């Protein structure tokens, strides 16, 4: 589904700090169709940048990105319009992804209607069905983003992406604001939808237990490089790279 070859991304400095920072350092990655790849690594190592770069929400310096067999590296934002429905992202800070001046209903309806997926009445029925999946009441539809909680916004952002039945979703800390029981239900929903529609996920998270339980494979990132990729339990129980060993050890220590 996704193939990334030698992706490199630097962020420019400014007039005070002239130096450039290398955030993606020759990253190559393969995400097979229908699987969930977990992406782990300490804060600031480049996970969100990689997620956004794959979806072409950020320009890169060099490298190639393939989506479903097509080389999309040079696609303009115009070329991307048709593809956008098929590749969604749930941002780490979901409050920035909803329009503050529009109701939740508007934010959920708009993409469905723009992409002509169903008529308005059908869409509203579908939205109500998805709200039940994520344990939200219908009354939330008439509210504005500032009138709902962070965890509720995360769930709205999630169902908004899922309603479009994309082929690929980047889930960037998509369940981090939720308590364990709601989180478990969302994970179940993600799995159910994956089985039904064969969606591929890139799941970025700091919760290594959750990553291991939910993902088929895990990629480990350190300072802009992918240093290890393997099957979920292999990476968790038998990490090869010293950095991965340290990361998992630290996670386990703080968990206990
Ligand atoms: N637009 C930007 N301009 C300049 N530097 C940026 C920009 N976005 C990210 N960075 C820097 O790039 C590095 C990687 O950031 P990124 O958000 O990808 O990390 P991350 O692995 O997702 O971290 P976290 O786990 O904390 O979310 C960080 O040092 C960050 O400060
Ligand atoms: Mg991040």
mmCIF file with all atom_site columns, C-alpha atoms in Angstrom, residues 155-233:
data_model
loop_
_atom_site.group_PDB
_atom_site.id
_atom_site.type_symbol
_atom_site.label_atom_id
_atom_site.label_alt_id
_atom_site.label_comp_id
_atom_site.label_asym_id
_atom_site.label_entity_id
_atom_site.label_seq_id
_atom_site.pdbx_PDB_ins_code
_atom_site.Cartn_x
_atom_site.Cartn_y
_atom_site.Cartn_z
_atom_site.occupancy
_atom_site.B_iso_or_equiv
_atom_site.pdbx_formal_charge
_atom_site.auth_seq_id
_atom_site.auth_comp_id
_atom_site.auth_asym_id
_atom_site.auth_atom_id
_atom_site.pdbx_PDB_model_num
ATOM 1  C CA . UNK A 1 155 ? -13.393 10.314 18.580 1.00 0.00 ? 155 UNK A CA 1
ATOM 2  C CA . UNK A 1 156 ? -15.067 12.811 16.237 1.00 0.00 ? 156 UNK A CA 1
ATOM 3  C CA . UNK A 1 157 ? -11.831 13.199 14.250 1.00 0.00 ? 157 UNK A CA 1
ATOM 4  C CA . UNK A 1 158 ? -11.576 9.424  14.056 1.00 0.00 ? 158 UNK A CA 1
ATOM 5  C CA . UNK A 1 159 ? -15.081 8.741  12.807 1.00 0.00 ? 159 UNK A CA 1
ATOM 6  C CA . UNK A 1 160 ? -14.811 11.638 10.382 1.00 0.00 ? 160 UNK A CA 1
ATOM 7  C CA . UNK A 1 161 ? -11.872 9.863  8.734  1.00 0.00 ? 161 UNK A CA 1
ATOM 8  C CA . UNK A 1 162 ? -13.471 6.411  8.912  1.00 0.00 ? 162 UNK A CA 1
ATOM 9  C CA . UNK A 1 163 ? -16.735 7.626  7.353  1.00 0.00 ? 163 UNK A CA 1
ATOM 10 C CA . UNK A 1 164 ? -14.813 8.246  4.119  1.00 0.00 ? 164 UNK A CA 1
ATOM 11 C CA . UNK A 1 165 ? -13.708 4.581  4.019  1.00 0.00 ? 165 UNK A CA 1
ATOM 12 C CA . UNK A 1 166 ? -10.123 5.490  3.133  1.00 0.00 ? 166 UNK A CA 1
ATOM 13 C CA . UNK A 1 167 ? -7.547  2.907  2.064  1.00 0.00 ? 167 UNK A CA 1
ATOM 14 C CA . UNK A 1 168 ? -4.875  4.205  4.400  1.00 0.00 ? 168 UNK A CA 1
ATOM 15 C CA . UNK A 1 169 ? -5.015  6.103  7.684  1.00 0.00 ? 169 UNK A CA 1
ATOM 16 C CA . UNK A 1 170 ? -2.223  7.588  9.751  1.00 0.00 ? 170 UNK A CA 1
ATOM 17 C CA . UNK A 1 171 ? -3.272  7.452  13.401 1.00 0.00 ? 171 UNK A CA 1
ATOM 18 C CA . UNK A 1 172 ? -0.964  9.862  15.193 1.00 0.00 ? 172 UNK A CA 1
ATOM 19 C CA . UNK A 1 173 ? -1.505  9.367  18.947 1.00 0.00 ? 173 UNK A CA 1
ATOM 20 C CA . UNK A 1 174 ? -5.158  9.021  17.980 1.00 0.00 ? 174 UNK A CA 1
ATOM 21 C CA . UNK A 1 175 ? -6.274  7.466  21.240 1.00 0.00 ? 175 UNK A CA 1
ATOM 22 C CA . UNK A 1 176 ? -3.883  9.150  23.655 1.00 0.00 ? 176 UNK A CA 1
ATOM 23 C CA . UNK A 1 177 ? -6.514  11.308 25.379 1.00 0.00 ? 177 UNK A CA 1
ATOM 24 C CA . UNK A 1 178 ? -8.908  8.446  26.029 1.00 0.00 ? 178 UNK A CA 1
ATOM 25 C CA . UNK A 1 179 ? -9.278  6.334  29.138 1.00 0.00 ? 179 UNK A CA 1
ATOM 26 C CA . UNK A 1 180 ? -8.420  2.672  28.862 1.00 0.00 ? 180 UNK A CA 1
ATOM 27 C CA . UNK A 1 181 ? -11.968 1.408  28.344 1.00 0.00 ? 181 UNK A CA 1
ATOM 28 C CA . UNK A 1 182 ? -12.873 3.894  25.595 1.00 0.00 ? 182 UNK A CA 1
ATOM 29 C CA . UNK A 1 183 ? -9.467  3.294  24.042 1.00 0.00 ? 183 UNK A CA 1
ATOM 30 C CA . UNK A 1 184 ? -10.143 -0.441 23.923 1.00 0.00 ? 184 UNK A CA 1
ATOM 31 C CA . UNK A 1 185 ? -13.482 0.160  22.220 1.00 0.00 ? 185 UNK A CA 1
ATOM 32 C CA . UNK A 1 186 ? -11.884 2.439  19.618 1.00 0.00 ? 186 UNK A CA 1
ATOM 33 C CA . UNK A 1 187 ? -9.218  -0.162 18.917 1.00 0.00 ? 187 UNK A CA 1
ATOM 34 C CA . UNK A 1 188 ? -11.988 -2.725 18.429 1.00 0.00 ? 188 UNK A CA 1
ATOM 35 C CA . UNK A 1 189 ? -13.755 -0.365 16.037 1.00 0.00 ? 189 UNK A CA 1
ATOM 36 C CA . UNK A 1 190 ? -10.527 0.191  14.090 1.00 0.00 ? 190 UNK A CA 1
ATOM 37 C CA . UNK A 1 191 ? -9.977  -3.564 13.805 1.00 0.00 ? 191 UNK A CA 1
ATOM 38 C CA . UNK A 1 192 ? -13.563 -4.224 12.756 1.00 0.00 ? 192 UNK A CA 1
ATOM 39 C CA . UNK A 1 193 ? -13.376 -1.581 10.035 1.00 0.00 ? 193 UNK A CA 1
ATOM 40 C CA . UNK A 1 194 ? -9.994  -2.870 8.935  1.00 0.00 ? 194 UNK A CA 1
ATOM 41 C CA . UNK A 1 195 ? -11.363 -6.400 8.510  1.00 0.00 ? 195 UNK A CA 1
ATOM 42 C CA . UNK A 1 196 ? -14.443 -5.142 6.709  1.00 0.00 ? 196 UNK A CA 1
ATOM 43 C CA . UNK A 1 197 ? -12.739 -2.761 4.277  1.00 0.00 ? 197 UNK A CA 1
ATOM 44 C CA . UNK A 1 198 ? -9.102  -3.881 4.276  1.00 0.00 ? 198 UNK A CA 1
ATOM 45 C CA . UNK A 1 199 ? -7.805  -0.524 5.478  1.00 0.00 ? 199 UNK A CA 1
ATOM 46 C CA . UNK A 1 200 ? -4.074  -0.115 6.152  1.00 0.00 ? 200 UNK A CA 1
ATOM 47 C CA . UNK A 1 201 ? -3.007  1.798  9.267  1.00 0.00 ? 201 UNK A CA 1
ATOM 48 C CA . UNK A 1 202 ? 0.149   3.555  10.355 1.00 0.00 ? 202 UNK A CA 1
ATOM 49 C CA . UNK A 1 203 ? -0.253  3.713  14.123 1.00 0.00 ? 203 UNK A CA 1
ATOM 50 C CA . UNK A 1 204 ? 1.998   6.183  15.931 1.00 0.00 ? 204 UNK A CA 1
ATOM 51 C CA . UNK A 1 205 ? 2.028   5.844  19.697 1.00 0.00 ? 205 UNK A CA 1
ATOM 52 C CA . UNK A 1 206 ? 4.154   6.027  22.825 1.00 0.00 ? 206 UNK A CA 1
ATOM 53 C CA . UNK A 1 207 ? 2.211   3.192  24.423 1.00 0.00 ? 207 UNK A CA 1
ATOM 54 C CA . UNK A 1 208 ? 4.333   0.177  23.508 1.00 0.00 ? 208 UNK A CA 1
ATOM 55 C CA . UNK A 1 209 ? 1.863   -2.305 25.026 1.00 0.00 ? 209 UNK A CA 1
ATOM 56 C CA . UNK A 1 210 ? -0.925  -0.913 22.898 1.00 0.00 ? 210 UNK A CA 1
ATOM 57 C CA . UNK A 1 211 ? 1.299   -0.875 19.800 1.00 0.00 ? 211 UNK A CA 1
ATOM 58 C CA . UNK A 1 212 ? 2.300   -4.497 20.361 1.00 0.00 ? 212 UNK A CA 1
ATOM 59 C CA . UNK A 1 213 ? -1.284  -5.651 20.907 1.00 0.00 ? 213 UNK A CA 1
ATOM 60 C CA . UNK A 1 214 ? -2.803  -3.701 18.029 1.00 0.00 ? 214 UNK A CA 1
ATOM 61 C CA . UNK A 1 215 ? -0.126  -3.676 15.317 1.00 0.00 ? 215 UNK A CA 1
ATOM 62 C CA . UNK A 1 216 ? 1.051   -6.495 13.069 1.00 0.00 ? 216 UNK A CA 1
ATOM 63 C CA . UNK A 1 217 ? 4.480   -4.998 12.615 1.00 0.00 ? 217 UNK A CA 1
ATOM 64 C CA . UNK A 1 218 ? 6.498   -2.369 14.443 1.00 0.00 ? 218 UNK A CA 1
ATOM 65 C CA . UNK A 1 219 ? 9.010   0.129  13.045 1.00 0.00 ? 219 UNK A CA 1
ATOM 66 C CA . UNK A 1 220 ? 11.398  1.857  15.422 1.00 0.00 ? 220 UNK A CA 1
ATOM 67 C CA . UNK A 1 221 ? 12.630  5.346  14.726 1.00 0.00 ? 221 UNK A CA 1
ATOM 68 C CA . UNK A 1 222 ? 15.591  7.166  16.211 1.00 0.00 ? 222 UNK A CA 1
ATOM 69 C CA . UNK A 1 223 ? 16.835  10.635 15.205 1.00 0.00 ? 223 UNK A CA 1
ATOM 70 C CA . UNK A 1 224 ? 15.032  10.587 11.877 1.00 0.00 ? 224 UNK A CA 1
ATOM 71 C CA . UNK A 1 225 ? 16.105  7.067  10.916 1.00 0.00 ? 225 UNK A CA 1
ATOM 72 C CA . UNK A 1 226 ? 14.175  3.809  10.872 1.00 0.00 ? 226 UNK A CA 1
ATOM 73 C CA . UNK A 1 227 ? 16.492  1.499  12.756 1.00 0.00 ? 227 UNK A CA 1
ATOM 74 C CA . UNK A 1 228 ? 14.448  -1.669 13.125 1.00 0.00 ? 228 UNK A CA 1
ATOM 75 C CA . UNK A 1 229 ? 11.277  -3.191 11.638 1.00 0.00 ? 229 UNK A CA 1
ATOM 76 C CA . UNK A 1 230 ? 9.778   -6.528 12.565 1.00 0.00 ? 230 UNK A CA 1
ATOM 77 C CA . UNK A 1 231 ? 6.742   -8.499 13.662 1.00 0.00 ? 231 UNK A CA 1
ATOM 78 C CA . UNK A 1 232 ? 5.064   -6.983 16.723 1.00 0.00 ? 232 UNK A CA 1
ATOM 79 C CA . UNK A 1 233 ? 5.996   -9.581 19.346 1.00 0.00 ? 233 UNK A CA 1
#
